[in-house]
mmCIF file of C-alpha atoms in Angstrom:
data_model
loop_
_atom_site.group_PDB
_atom_site.id
_atom_site.type_symbol
_atom_site.label_atom_id
_atom_site.label_comp_id
_atom_site.label_asym_id
_atom_site.label_seq_id
_atom_site.Cartn_x
_atom_site.Cartn_y
_atom_site.Cartn_z
ATOM 1 C CA MET A 1 -16.100 6.442 25.414
ATOM 2 C CA ASP A 2 -13.631 9.040 24.197
ATOM 3 C CA PHE A 3 -13.825 9.126 20.392
ATOM 4 C CA ASN A 4 -10.110 9.931 19.997
ATOM 5 C CA LEU A 5 -9.124 6.896 22.060
ATOM 6 C CA PHE A 6 -11.455 4.750 19.965
ATOM 7 C CA MET A 7 -9.930 6.068 16.735
ATOM 8 C CA ASN A 8 -6.414 5.535 18.081
ATOM 9 C CA ASP A 9 -7.305 1.887 18.702
ATOM 10 C CA ILE A 10 -8.582 1.518 15.124
ATOM 11 C CA VAL A 11 -5.501 3.237 13.657
ATOM 12 C CA ASP A 12 -3.139 1.170 15.815
ATOM 13 C CA ALA A 13 -4.848 -2.066 14.717
ATOM 14 C CA ALA A 14 -4.682 -0.999 11.051
ATOM 15 C CA ARG A 15 -0.979 -0.181 11.362
ATOM 16 C CA LYS A 16 -0.296 -3.492 13.101
ATOM 17 C CA ASP A 17 -2.180 -5.488 10.435
ATOM 18 C CA ILE A 18 0.015 -4.238 7.621
ATOM 19 C CA THR A 19 3.383 -4.184 9.414
ATOM 20 C CA GLU A 20 2.856 -7.727 10.717
ATOM 21 C CA ALA A 21 2.266 -8.754 7.101
ATOM 22 C CA GLY A 22 5.806 -7.567 6.320
ATOM 23 C CA TYR A 23 5.305 -4.015 5.037
ATOM 24 C CA GLU A 24 7.679 -1.251 6.104
ATOM 25 C CA GLU A 25 5.716 1.671 7.536
ATOM 26 C CA LEU A 26 6.793 5.097 6.262
ATOM 27 C CA LYS A 27 5.758 7.959 8.547
ATOM 28 C CA THR A 28 7.819 10.893 7.269
ATOM 29 C CA PRO A 29 8.532 12.422 3.859
ATOM 30 C CA GLY A 30 12.210 11.527 4.313
ATOM 31 C CA GLU A 31 11.392 7.866 4.927
ATOM 32 C CA VAL A 32 9.179 7.868 1.821
ATOM 33 C CA GLU A 33 11.872 9.423 -0.351
ATOM 34 C CA LYS A 34 14.502 6.964 0.852
ATOM 35 C CA ALA A 35 12.203 3.960 0.315
ATOM 36 C CA LEU A 36 10.752 4.954 -3.051
ATOM 37 C CA ASP A 37 14.105 5.953 -4.515
ATOM 38 C CA ARG A 38 15.353 2.357 -4.274
ATOM 39 C CA GLU A 39 15.995 0.338 -7.415
ATOM 40 C CA GLY A 40 13.743 -2.606 -8.203
ATOM 41 C CA THR A 41 10.019 -3.003 -7.707
ATOM 42 C CA THR A 42 8.174 -1.446 -4.793
ATOM 43 C CA LEU A 43 4.566 -1.974 -3.755
ATOM 44 C CA VAL A 44 3.138 0.945 -1.798
ATOM 45 C CA MET A 45 -0.031 0.185 0.158
ATOM 46 C CA ILE A 46 -1.911 3.396 0.965
ATOM 47 C CA ASN A 47 -3.644 2.404 4.170
ATOM 48 C CA SER A 48 -6.772 3.976 5.661
ATOM 49 C CA THR A 49 -9.371 3.376 8.348
ATOM 50 C CA CYS A 50 -12.322 2.744 6.012
ATOM 51 C CA GLY A 51 -14.102 -0.579 5.894
ATOM 52 C CA CYS A 52 -12.750 -1.577 2.481
ATOM 53 C CA ALA A 53 -9.208 -1.093 3.790
ATOM 54 C CA GLY A 54 -9.776 -3.413 6.750
ATOM 55 C CA GLY A 55 -12.006 -5.922 5.020
ATOM 56 C CA VAL A 56 -10.356 -6.064 1.602
ATOM 57 C CA ALA A 57 -7.142 -4.074 1.054
ATOM 58 C CA ARG A 58 -5.098 -5.103 4.108
ATOM 59 C CA PRO A 59 -6.001 -8.808 3.794
ATOM 60 C CA ALA A 60 -5.146 -8.638 0.073
ATOM 61 C CA ALA A 61 -1.858 -6.889 0.869
ATOM 62 C CA ALA A 62 -0.958 -9.672 3.301
ATOM 63 C CA ASN A 63 -2.058 -12.580 1.102
ATOM 64 C CA SER A 64 -0.816 -11.372 -2.281
ATOM 65 C CA ILE A 65 2.856 -11.516 -1.324
ATOM 66 C CA HIS A 66 2.768 -15.308 -0.906
ATOM 67 C CA PHE A 67 3.352 -15.823 -4.617
ATOM 68 C CA ASP A 68 6.133 -16.933 -6.971
ATOM 69 C CA LYS A 69 6.766 -13.334 -7.947
ATOM 70 C CA ARG A 70 6.528 -10.326 -5.676
ATOM 71 C CA PRO A 71 7.944 -6.817 -5.387
ATOM 72 C CA ASP A 72 11.443 -6.310 -4.038
ATOM 73 C CA HIS A 73 10.153 -3.826 -1.464
ATOM 74 C CA LEU A 74 6.863 -3.634 0.458
ATOM 75 C CA VAL A 75 6.002 -0.298 2.060
ATOM 76 C CA THR A 76 2.945 1.487 3.429
ATOM 77 C CA VAL A 77 1.809 5.019 4.171
ATOM 78 C CA PHE A 78 -1.303 5.879 6.165
ATOM 79 C CA ALA A 79 -3.657 8.358 4.516
ATOM 80 C CA GLY A 80 -5.292 10.714 6.991
ATOM 81 C CA GLN A 81 -2.760 9.844 9.698
ATOM 82 C CA ASP A 82 0.708 10.480 8.317
ATOM 83 C CA ARG A 83 -0.359 13.229 5.943
ATOM 84 C CA GLU A 84 3.054 14.552 4.928
ATOM 85 C CA ALA A 85 4.374 11.055 4.195
ATOM 86 C CA THR A 86 1.267 10.233 2.164
ATOM 87 C CA GLU A 87 1.558 13.481 0.197
ATOM 88 C CA LYS A 88 5.212 12.719 -0.533
ATOM 89 C CA ALA A 89 4.353 9.209 -1.742
ATOM 90 C CA ARG A 90 1.641 10.599 -4.009
ATOM 91 C CA GLU A 91 4.249 12.765 -5.746
ATOM 92 C CA TYR A 92 5.542 9.506 -7.258
ATOM 93 C CA PHE A 93 2.110 8.520 -8.635
ATOM 94 C CA ASP A 94 2.002 10.746 -11.732
ATOM 95 C CA GLY A 95 -1.269 10.453 -13.611
ATOM 96 C CA PHE A 96 -3.220 8.960 -10.719
ATOM 97 C CA PRO A 97 -5.492 10.964 -8.413
ATOM 98 C CA PRO A 98 -5.275 10.548 -4.621
ATOM 99 C CA SER A 99 -7.058 7.375 -3.584
ATOM 100 C CA SER A 100 -7.206 5.426 -0.363
ATOM 101 C CA PRO A 101 -6.975 2.651 0.172
ATOM 102 C CA SER A 102 -4.930 1.863 -2.887
ATOM 103 C CA PHE A 103 -1.805 0.140 -4.118
ATOM 104 C CA ALA A 104 0.923 1.692 -6.252
ATOM 105 C CA LEU A 105 3.476 -0.444 -8.033
ATOM 106 C CA LEU A 106 6.743 1.314 -8.835
ATOM 107 C CA LYS A 107 9.679 -0.004 -10.822
ATOM 108 C CA ASP A 108 13.029 1.746 -10.553
ATOM 109 C CA LYS A 109 11.432 4.786 -8.875
ATOM 110 C CA LYS A 110 8.695 5.214 -11.528
ATOM 111 C CA ILE A 111 4.997 4.453 -11.257
ATOM 112 C CA VAL A 112 3.956 1.408 -13.279
ATOM 113 C CA THR A 113 0.292 1.253 -12.279
ATOM 114 C CA MET A 114 -2.130 1.540 -9.396
ATOM 115 C CA LEU A 115 -5.042 -0.343 -7.967
ATOM 116 C CA GLU A 116 -7.240 2.537 -6.887
ATOM 117 C CA ARG A 117 -10.086 2.537 -4.398
ATOM 118 C CA HIS A 118 -12.569 1.732 -7.193
ATOM 119 C CA ASP A 119 -10.481 -1.385 -7.953
ATOM 120 C CA ILE A 120 -10.800 -2.461 -4.296
ATOM 121 C CA GLU A 121 -14.178 -1.317 -2.985
ATOM 122 C CA GLY A 122 -16.923 -3.791 -3.850
ATOM 123 C CA TYR A 123 -14.465 -6.624 -4.499
ATOM 124 C CA SER A 124 -13.485 -9.465 -2.196
ATOM 125 C CA ALA A 125 -10.054 -9.702 -0.609
ATOM 126 C CA MET A 126 -9.358 -12.718 -2.843
ATOM 127 C CA GLU A 127 -10.286 -10.789 -5.996
ATOM 128 C CA VAL A 128 -7.915 -7.957 -5.032
ATOM 129 C CA THR A 129 -5.234 -10.502 -4.110
ATOM 130 C CA ASN A 130 -5.590 -11.932 -7.620
ATOM 131 C CA LYS A 131 -5.332 -8.445 -9.177
ATOM 132 C CA LEU A 132 -2.133 -7.770 -7.228
ATOM 133 C CA GLN A 133 -0.652 -11.137 -8.151
ATOM 134 C CA GLN A 134 -1.376 -10.448 -11.837
ATOM 135 C CA LEU A 135 0.612 -7.213 -11.494
ATOM 136 C CA PHE A 136 3.433 -9.074 -9.759
ATOM 137 C CA ASP A 137 3.437 -11.727 -12.472
ATOM 138 C CA GLU A 138 3.748 -9.049 -15.135
ATOM 139 C CA HIS A 139 6.256 -6.689 -13.467
ATOM 140 C CA CYS A 140 8.209 -8.555 -10.755
ATOM 141 C CA GLU A 141 10.951 -11.174 -10.664
ATOM 142 C CA GLU A 142 10.629 -14.618 -9.120
ATOM 143 C CA ILE A 143 11.743 -14.823 -5.529
#
């Protein structure tokens, strides 16, 4: 089997998981700038192909948004795939080192907090869902 074809299948499935959950995929620096410069709250899911992304982060991203409060905007960038877009998004995450998978919560274009890889890896999808919903409860409006 051609390794590149195999990886393309994994990447395509990872992209599909998060966009089907309702997240807007940002593939270019321009798309990132336009999306992250919006007013309100924005959750950025930094996607990746690692096991904790597929087994924990993406399921948590999908499940956490079914809550009384949630961000105004849901977006995703793909670390290791859309490098320039991911680098642009990370410019908004002052004080936080690069981490994938991870979640960044922004309010009015400014970073509020992040769930970094160490907040995801080793936890269940439900535990990460609960962490995200606690952030939403604290920083987001009711829908």
